[in-house]
Coordinates of C-alpha atoms in Angstrom, one line a residue:
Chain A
X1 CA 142.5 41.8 -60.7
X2 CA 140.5 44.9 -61.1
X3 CA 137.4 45.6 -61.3
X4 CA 135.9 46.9 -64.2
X5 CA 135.7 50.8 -64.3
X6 CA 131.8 51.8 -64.0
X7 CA 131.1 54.5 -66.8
X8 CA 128.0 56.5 -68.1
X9 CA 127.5 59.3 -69.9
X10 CA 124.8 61.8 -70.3
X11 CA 124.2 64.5 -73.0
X12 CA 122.7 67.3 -71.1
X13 CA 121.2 70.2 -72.7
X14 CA 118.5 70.9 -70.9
X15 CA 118.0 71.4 -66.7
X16 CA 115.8 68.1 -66.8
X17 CA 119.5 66.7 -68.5
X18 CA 120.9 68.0 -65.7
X19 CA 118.8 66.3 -63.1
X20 CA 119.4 62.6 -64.6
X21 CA 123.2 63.2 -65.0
X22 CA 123.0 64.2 -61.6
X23 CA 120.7 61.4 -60.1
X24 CA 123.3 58.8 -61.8
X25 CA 126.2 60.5 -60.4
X26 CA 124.8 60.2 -57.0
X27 CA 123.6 56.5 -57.5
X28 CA 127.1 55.7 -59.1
X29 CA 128.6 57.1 -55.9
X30 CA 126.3 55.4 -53.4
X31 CA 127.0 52.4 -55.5
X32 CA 131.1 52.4 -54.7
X33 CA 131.0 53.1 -51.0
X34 CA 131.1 56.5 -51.0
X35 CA 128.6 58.0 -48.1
X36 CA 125.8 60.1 -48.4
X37 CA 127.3 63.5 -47.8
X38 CA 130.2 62.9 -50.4
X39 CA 127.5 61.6 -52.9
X40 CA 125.6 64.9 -52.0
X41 CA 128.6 66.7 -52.9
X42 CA 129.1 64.6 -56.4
X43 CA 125.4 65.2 -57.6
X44 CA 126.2 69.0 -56.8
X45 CA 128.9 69.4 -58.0
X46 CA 127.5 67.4 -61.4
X47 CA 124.8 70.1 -60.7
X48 CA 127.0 73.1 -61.2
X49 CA 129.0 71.4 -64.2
X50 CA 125.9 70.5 -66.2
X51 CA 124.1 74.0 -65.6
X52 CA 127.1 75.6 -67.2
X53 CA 126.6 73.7 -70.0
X54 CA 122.7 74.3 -70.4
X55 CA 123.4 78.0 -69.4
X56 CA 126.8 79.0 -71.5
X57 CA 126.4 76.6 -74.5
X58 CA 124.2 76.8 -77.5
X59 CA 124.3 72.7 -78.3
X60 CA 125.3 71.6 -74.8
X61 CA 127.5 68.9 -73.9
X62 CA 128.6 66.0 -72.4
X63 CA 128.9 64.4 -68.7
X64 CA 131.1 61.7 -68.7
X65 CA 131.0 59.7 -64.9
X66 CA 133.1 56.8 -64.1
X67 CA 134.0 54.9 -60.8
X68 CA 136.6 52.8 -60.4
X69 CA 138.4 51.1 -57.5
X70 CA 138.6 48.5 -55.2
X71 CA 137.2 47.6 -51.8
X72 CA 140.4 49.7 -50.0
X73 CA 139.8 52.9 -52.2
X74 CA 137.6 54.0 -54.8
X75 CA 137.3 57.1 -57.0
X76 CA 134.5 59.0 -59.1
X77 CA 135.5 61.1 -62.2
X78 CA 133.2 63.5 -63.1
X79 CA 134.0 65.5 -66.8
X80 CA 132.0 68.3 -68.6
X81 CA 132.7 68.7 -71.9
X82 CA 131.6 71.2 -74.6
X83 CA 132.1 72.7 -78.1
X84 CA 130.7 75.9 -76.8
X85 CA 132.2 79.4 -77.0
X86 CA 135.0 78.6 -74.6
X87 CA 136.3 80.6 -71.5
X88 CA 138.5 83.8 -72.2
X89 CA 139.6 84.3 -68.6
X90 CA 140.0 81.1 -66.7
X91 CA 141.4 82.6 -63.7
X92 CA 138.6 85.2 -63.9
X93 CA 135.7 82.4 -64.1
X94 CA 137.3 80.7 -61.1
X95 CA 137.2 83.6 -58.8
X96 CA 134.1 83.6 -56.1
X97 CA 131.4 86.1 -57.3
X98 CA 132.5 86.6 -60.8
X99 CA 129.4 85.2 -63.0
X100 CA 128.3 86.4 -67.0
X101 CA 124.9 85.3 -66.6
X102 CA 123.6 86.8 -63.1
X103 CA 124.5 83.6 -60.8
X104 CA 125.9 83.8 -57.5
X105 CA 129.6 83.0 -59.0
X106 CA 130.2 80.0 -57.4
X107 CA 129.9 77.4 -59.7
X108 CA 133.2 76.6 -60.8
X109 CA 134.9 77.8 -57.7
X110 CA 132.3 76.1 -55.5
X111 CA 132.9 72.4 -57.7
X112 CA 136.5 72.6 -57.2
X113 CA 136.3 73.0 -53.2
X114 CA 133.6 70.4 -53.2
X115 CA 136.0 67.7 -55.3
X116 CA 139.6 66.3 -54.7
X117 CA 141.0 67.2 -58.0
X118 CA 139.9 69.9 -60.3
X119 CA 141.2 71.0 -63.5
X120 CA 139.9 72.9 -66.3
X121 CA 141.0 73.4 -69.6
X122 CA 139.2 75.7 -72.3
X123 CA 140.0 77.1 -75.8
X124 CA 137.6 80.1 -77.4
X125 CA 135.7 79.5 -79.8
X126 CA 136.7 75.5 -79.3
X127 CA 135.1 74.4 -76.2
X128 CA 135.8 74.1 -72.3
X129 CA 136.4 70.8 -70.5
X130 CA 136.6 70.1 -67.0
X131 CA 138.3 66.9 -65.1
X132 CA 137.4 66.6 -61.5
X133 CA 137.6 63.8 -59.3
X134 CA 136.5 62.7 -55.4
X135 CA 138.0 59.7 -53.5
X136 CA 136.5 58.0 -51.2
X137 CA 138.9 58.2 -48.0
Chain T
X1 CA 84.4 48.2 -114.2
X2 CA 83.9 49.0 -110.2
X3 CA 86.2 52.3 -108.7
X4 CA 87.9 51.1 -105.7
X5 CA 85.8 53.2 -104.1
X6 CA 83.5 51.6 -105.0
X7 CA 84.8 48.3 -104.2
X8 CA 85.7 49.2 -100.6
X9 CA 82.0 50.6 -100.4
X10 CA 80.6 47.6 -101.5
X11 CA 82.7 45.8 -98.5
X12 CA 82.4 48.1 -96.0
X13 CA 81.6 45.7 -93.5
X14 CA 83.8 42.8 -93.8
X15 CA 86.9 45.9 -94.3
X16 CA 86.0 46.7 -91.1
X17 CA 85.6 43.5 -89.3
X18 CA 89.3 42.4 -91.1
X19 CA 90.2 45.7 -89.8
X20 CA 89.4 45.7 -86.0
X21 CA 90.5 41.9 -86.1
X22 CA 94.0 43.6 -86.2
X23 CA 93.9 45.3 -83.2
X24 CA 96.5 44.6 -81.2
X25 CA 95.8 41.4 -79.3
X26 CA 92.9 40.9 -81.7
X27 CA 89.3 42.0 -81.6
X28 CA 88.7 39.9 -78.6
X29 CA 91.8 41.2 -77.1
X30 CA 91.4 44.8 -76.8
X31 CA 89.4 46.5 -74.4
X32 CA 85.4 47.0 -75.0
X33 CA 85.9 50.3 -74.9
X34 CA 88.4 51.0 -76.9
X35 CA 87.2 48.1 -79.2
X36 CA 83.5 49.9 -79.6
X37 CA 85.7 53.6 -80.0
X38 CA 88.1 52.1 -82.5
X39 CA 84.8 50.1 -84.8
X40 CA 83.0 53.8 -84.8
X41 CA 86.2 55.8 -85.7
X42 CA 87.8 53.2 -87.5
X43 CA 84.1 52.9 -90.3
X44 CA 84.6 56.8 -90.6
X45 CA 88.3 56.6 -91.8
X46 CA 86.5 54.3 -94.2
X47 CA 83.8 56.2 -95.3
X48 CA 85.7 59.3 -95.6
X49 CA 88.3 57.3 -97.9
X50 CA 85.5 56.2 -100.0
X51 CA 84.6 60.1 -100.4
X52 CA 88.1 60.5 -101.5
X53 CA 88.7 57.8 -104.2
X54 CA 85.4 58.6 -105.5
X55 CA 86.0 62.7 -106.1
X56 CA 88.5 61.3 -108.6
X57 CA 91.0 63.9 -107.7
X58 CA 93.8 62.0 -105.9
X59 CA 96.1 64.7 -104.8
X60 CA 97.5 63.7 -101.2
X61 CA 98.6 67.1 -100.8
X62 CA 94.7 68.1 -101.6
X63 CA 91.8 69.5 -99.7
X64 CA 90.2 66.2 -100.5
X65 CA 92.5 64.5 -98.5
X66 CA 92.6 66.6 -95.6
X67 CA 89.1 64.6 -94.1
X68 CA 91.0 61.5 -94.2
X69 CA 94.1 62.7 -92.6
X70 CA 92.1 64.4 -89.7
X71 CA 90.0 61.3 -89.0
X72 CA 93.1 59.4 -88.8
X73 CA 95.4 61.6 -86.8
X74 CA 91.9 61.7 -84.1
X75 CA 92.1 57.9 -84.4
X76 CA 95.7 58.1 -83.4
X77 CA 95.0 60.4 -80.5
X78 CA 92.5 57.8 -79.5
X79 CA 95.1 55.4 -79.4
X80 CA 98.1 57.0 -77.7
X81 CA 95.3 58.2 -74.8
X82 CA 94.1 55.0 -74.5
X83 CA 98.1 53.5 -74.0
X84 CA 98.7 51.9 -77.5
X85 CA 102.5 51.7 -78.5
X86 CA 103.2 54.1 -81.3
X87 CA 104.2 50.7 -82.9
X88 CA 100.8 49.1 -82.3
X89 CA 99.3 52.2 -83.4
X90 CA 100.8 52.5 -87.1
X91 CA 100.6 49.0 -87.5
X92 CA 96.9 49.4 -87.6
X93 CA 96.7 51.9 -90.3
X94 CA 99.5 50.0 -92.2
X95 CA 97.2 47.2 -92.2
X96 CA 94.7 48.5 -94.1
X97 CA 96.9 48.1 -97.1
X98 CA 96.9 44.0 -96.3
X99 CA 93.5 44.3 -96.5
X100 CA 92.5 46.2 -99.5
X101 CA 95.3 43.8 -101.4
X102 CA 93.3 40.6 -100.4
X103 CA 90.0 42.2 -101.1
X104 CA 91.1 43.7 -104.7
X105 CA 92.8 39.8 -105.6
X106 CA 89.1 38.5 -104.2
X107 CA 86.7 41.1 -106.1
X108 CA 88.9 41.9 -109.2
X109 CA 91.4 39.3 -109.1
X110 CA 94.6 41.0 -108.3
X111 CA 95.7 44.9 -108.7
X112 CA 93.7 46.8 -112.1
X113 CA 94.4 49.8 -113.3
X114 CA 97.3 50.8 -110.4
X115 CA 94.6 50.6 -107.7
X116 CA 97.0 48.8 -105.7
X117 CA 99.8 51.4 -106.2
X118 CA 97.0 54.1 -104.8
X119 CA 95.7 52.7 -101.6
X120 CA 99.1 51.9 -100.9
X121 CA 100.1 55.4 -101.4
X122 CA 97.2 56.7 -99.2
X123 CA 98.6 54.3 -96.2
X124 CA 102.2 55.0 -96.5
X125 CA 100.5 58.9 -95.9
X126 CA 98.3 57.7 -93.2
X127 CA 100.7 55.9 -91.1
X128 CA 102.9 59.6 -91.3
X129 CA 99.9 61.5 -90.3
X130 CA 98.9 58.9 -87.4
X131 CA 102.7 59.3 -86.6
X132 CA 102.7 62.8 -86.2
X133 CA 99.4 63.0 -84.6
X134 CA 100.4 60.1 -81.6
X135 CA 103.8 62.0 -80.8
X136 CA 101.6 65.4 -80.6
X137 CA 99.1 64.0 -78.4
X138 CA 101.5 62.0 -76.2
X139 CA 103.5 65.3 -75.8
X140 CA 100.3 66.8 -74.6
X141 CA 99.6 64.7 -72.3
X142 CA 103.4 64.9 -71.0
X143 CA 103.2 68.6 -70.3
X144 CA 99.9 69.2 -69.2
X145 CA 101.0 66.2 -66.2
X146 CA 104.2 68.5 -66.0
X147 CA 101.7 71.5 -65.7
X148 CA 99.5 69.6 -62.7
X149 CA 102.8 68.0 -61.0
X150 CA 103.4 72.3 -60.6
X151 CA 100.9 73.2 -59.5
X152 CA 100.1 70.2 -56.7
X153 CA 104.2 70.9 -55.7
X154 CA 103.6 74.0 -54.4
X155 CA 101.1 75.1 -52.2
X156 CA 100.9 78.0 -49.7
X157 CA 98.9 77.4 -46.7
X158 CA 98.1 79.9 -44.6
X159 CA 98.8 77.7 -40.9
X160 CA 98.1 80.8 -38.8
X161 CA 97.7 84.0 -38.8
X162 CA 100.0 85.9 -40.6
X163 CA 102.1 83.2 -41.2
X164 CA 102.1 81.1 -44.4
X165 CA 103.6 77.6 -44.9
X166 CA 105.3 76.6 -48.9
X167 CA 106.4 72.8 -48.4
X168 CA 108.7 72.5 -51.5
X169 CA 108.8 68.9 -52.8
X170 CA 111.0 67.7 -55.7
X171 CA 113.2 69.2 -58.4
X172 CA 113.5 72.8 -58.5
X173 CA 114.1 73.9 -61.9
X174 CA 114.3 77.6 -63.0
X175 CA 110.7 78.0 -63.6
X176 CA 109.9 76.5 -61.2
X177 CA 111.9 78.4 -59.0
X178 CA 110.3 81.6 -60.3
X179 CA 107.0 80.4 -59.9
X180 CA 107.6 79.4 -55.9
X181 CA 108.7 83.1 -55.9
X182 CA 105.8 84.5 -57.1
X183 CA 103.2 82.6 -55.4
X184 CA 105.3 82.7 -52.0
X185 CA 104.8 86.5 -52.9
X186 CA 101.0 86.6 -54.1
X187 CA 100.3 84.4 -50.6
X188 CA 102.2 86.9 -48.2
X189 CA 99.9 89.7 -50.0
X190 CA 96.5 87.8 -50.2
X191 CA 96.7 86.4 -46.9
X192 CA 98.7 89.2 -45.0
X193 CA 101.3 87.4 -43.9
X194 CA 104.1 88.5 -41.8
X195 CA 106.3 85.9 -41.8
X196 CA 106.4 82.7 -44.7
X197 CA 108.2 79.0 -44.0
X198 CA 109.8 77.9 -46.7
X199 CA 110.3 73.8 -46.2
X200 CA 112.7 72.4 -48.5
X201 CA 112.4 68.8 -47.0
X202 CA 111.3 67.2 -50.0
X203 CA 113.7 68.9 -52.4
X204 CA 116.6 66.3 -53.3
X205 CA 119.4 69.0 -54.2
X206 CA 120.4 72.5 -53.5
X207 CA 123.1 73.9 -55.5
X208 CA 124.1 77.3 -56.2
X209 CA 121.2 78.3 -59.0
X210 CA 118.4 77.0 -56.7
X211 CA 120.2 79.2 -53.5
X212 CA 119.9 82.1 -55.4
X213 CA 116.5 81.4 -55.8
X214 CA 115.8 81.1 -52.4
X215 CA 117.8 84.2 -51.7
X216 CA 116.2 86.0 -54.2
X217 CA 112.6 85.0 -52.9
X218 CA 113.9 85.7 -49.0
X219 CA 114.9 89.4 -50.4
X220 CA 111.9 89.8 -52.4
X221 CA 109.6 89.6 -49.4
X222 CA 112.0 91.2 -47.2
X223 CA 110.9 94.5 -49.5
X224 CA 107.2 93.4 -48.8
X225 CA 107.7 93.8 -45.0
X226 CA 107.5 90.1 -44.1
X227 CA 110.3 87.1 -42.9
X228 CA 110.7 84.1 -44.2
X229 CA 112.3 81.0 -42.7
X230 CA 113.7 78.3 -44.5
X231 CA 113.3 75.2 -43.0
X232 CA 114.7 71.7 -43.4
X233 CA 117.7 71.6 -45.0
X234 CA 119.8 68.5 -45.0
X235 CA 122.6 67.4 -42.9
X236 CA 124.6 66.7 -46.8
X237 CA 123.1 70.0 -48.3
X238 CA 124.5 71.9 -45.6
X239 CA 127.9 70.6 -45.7
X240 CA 128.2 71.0 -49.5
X241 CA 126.2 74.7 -49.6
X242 CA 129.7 75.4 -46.6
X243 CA 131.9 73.8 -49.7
X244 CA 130.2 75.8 -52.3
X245 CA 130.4 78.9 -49.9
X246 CA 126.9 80.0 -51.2
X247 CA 126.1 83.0 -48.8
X248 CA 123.0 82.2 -47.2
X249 CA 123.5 84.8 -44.6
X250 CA 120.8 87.3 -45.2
X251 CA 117.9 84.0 -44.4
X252 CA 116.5 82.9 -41.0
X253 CA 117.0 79.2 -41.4
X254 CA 116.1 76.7 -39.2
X255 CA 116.6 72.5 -39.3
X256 CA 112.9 71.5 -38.6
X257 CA 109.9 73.0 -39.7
X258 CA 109.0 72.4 -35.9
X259 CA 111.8 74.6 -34.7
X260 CA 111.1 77.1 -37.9
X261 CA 107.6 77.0 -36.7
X262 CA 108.3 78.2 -33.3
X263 CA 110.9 80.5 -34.5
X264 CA 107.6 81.8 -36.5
X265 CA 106.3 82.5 -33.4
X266 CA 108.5 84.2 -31.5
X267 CA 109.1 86.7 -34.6
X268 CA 105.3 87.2 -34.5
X269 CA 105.3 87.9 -30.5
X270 CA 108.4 90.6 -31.3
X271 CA 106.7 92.4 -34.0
X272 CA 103.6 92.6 -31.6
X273 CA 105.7 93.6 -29.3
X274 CA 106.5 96.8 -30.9
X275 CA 103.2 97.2 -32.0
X276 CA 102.2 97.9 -28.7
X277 CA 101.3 101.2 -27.6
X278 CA 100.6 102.0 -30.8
X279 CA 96.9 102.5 -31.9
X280 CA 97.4 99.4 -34.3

């Protein structure tokens, strides 16, 4: 039987947000096995995700985080969500370097090297939300 | 026909005692020093309702009542400094309205004249203000802590001369990141510094907003003549800063302060090094 999947979510819309989401996310992955330099990489990429939303969005959003898996294999999904203005130029935003609010561009880029899977889908004027996932080998 | 003013003037005493019986955990419960704070400030919010009732003009929204709201949102601070629940706090204004009830059924047997309906409405306000006034002073206390856990965080010692030491412990948030700039700055200046260590030991997380911070900082006081080494980061940091492929090309940076220290050191003994010859 499987095990339950474990889930939390955190509204973030502040940096301090940002911190808890990204505290849990590293306790969730520390929790399922995963070792301390993939957990590292979890928290930071939660990082990057959550200051997009404190940074790009008005209201915020959502981190969704949820581990699931058994003793042979286990995976943590991370997703961002927001209602915020949206991304015009994906491609653009995931290029190293290219940043709209003085950063060093490496954010999204950055989060999809650091994670297994990555994908990102986003509608102007709708809202942006990003899927990412890391397994623990 | 007694006012109920009057009334509660005329009890003033056993109000009181029914009122600090109702401190949480009772009058014997609470601490003597709260219990002797709450008995004084608790007998003003009385006296200064009397004052009210007894003007005759019974406008919440009045200057009259504007005595009686301060007294209570000070009793209220009282509370929330001394670690009252917000619950236990508004509870003990609401109880006042308990106690004017049984006092009214024992002096005028039962409500007269909507009395009852007016003390009531004076409570209903009171427990608002006291509200208002325990979030405000619990959010004080919360950000001046915020304000001290700053500024203990980050010191700059000056470990030798010309070179300063910034242990960074904990979260670095943007302003806090702007404030380690400029005080890694106003040290290099004050103390005339050559070369600062940066330690980020203690800091849990370095992703790509606090890296530009530290680059930032490094390229600041490159422009003020001076080095600085950044010491400590983790074995996990490292590996994800490669993933993140944050450039952290233009720092020195070094895994222990001990190494960073000596590292210090040698960059001292180069620039004196040049120096000499030189009248300086």
């Amino acid at each position: 039987m499987k095990p339950e999947p474990d889930r939390l979510d955190v509204r973030v819309t502040s940096e301090m947000d940002v911190v808890e989401a990204r505290q849990k996310a590293r306790l969730l992955a520390l929790r399922h096995g995963f070792g301390t330099v993939r957990a590292h990489g979890i928290a930071t990429a939660v990082s990057e995700l959550g200051m997009n939303l404190v940074l790009h969005t008005a209201r915020g959003g959502l981190i969704h985080l949820t581990a699931q898996g058994e003793a042979g294999a286990a995976v943590v999904e991370v997703v961002a969500e927001d209602e915020g203005p949206g991304i015009p130029d994906i491609a653009l935003a995931m290029q190293d370097g290219y940043s709209t609010r003085g950063g060093l561009g490496c954010g999204l880029p950055g989060t999809r090297r650091l994670m297994d899977e990555f994908a990102i889908t986003s509608e102007v004027g709708r809202g942006t939300r990003i899927v990412c996932a890391m397994r623990r080998p | 026909m007694h006012s109920i003013g009057q009334i509660i003037l005329d009890n003033r005493g056993a109000v009181l005692d029914a009122w600090l019986e109702r401190l949480p955990g009772g009058a014997a419960g609470a601490r003597p020093a709260t219990f002797q704070l709450l008995k004084i400030e608790l007998g003003m919010l009385v006296d200064k309702l009397v004052a009210y009732f007894n003007a005759g003009d019974h406008d919440l929204g009045g200057p009259l009542f504007k005595p009686v709201e301060d007294q209570a949102a000070t009793i209220s601070a009282a509370c929330a400094r001394d670690g009252l629940t917000p619950l236990e706090t508004a509870t003990l204004i609401m109880s006042l309205k308990t106690i004017t009830r049984d006092l009214l059924d024992r002096e005028v047997g039962g409500d007269r004249d909507g009395m009852r309906i007016g003390v009531d409405a004076v409570v209903d306000r009171l427990a608002l203000v006291t509200f208002a006034a325990f979030v405000e002073t619990r959010e004080d206390i919360i950000q001046r802590q915020g304000r001290a856990l700053l500024d203990m965080a980050t010191p700059a010692l000056p470990i030798w001369r010309h070179i300063i030491l910034m242990p960074l412990v904990g979260i670095i948030d943007t302003q806090r990141a702007r404030q380690v700039m400029e005080w890694l700055l106003e040290a290099l200046a004050r103390e005339e510094a050559h070369i600062a260590i940066l330690d980020v030991t203690g800091v849990p997380l370095i992703d790509s907003r606090v890296a530009l911070h530290l680059t930032k900082t490094v390229e600041a006081a490159r422009l003020l003549g001076s080095q600085v080494i950044v010491t400590g980061i983790s074995p996990d940091a490292a590996q994800t800063l490669v993933k993140l492929d944050v450039d952290l090309s233009s720092m020195i940076t070094r895994g222990t302060l001990q190494v960073g220290l000596a590292e210090a050191f040698r960059l001292l003994a180069q620039r004196n090094q040049g120096m000499s010859g030189s009248p300086f």
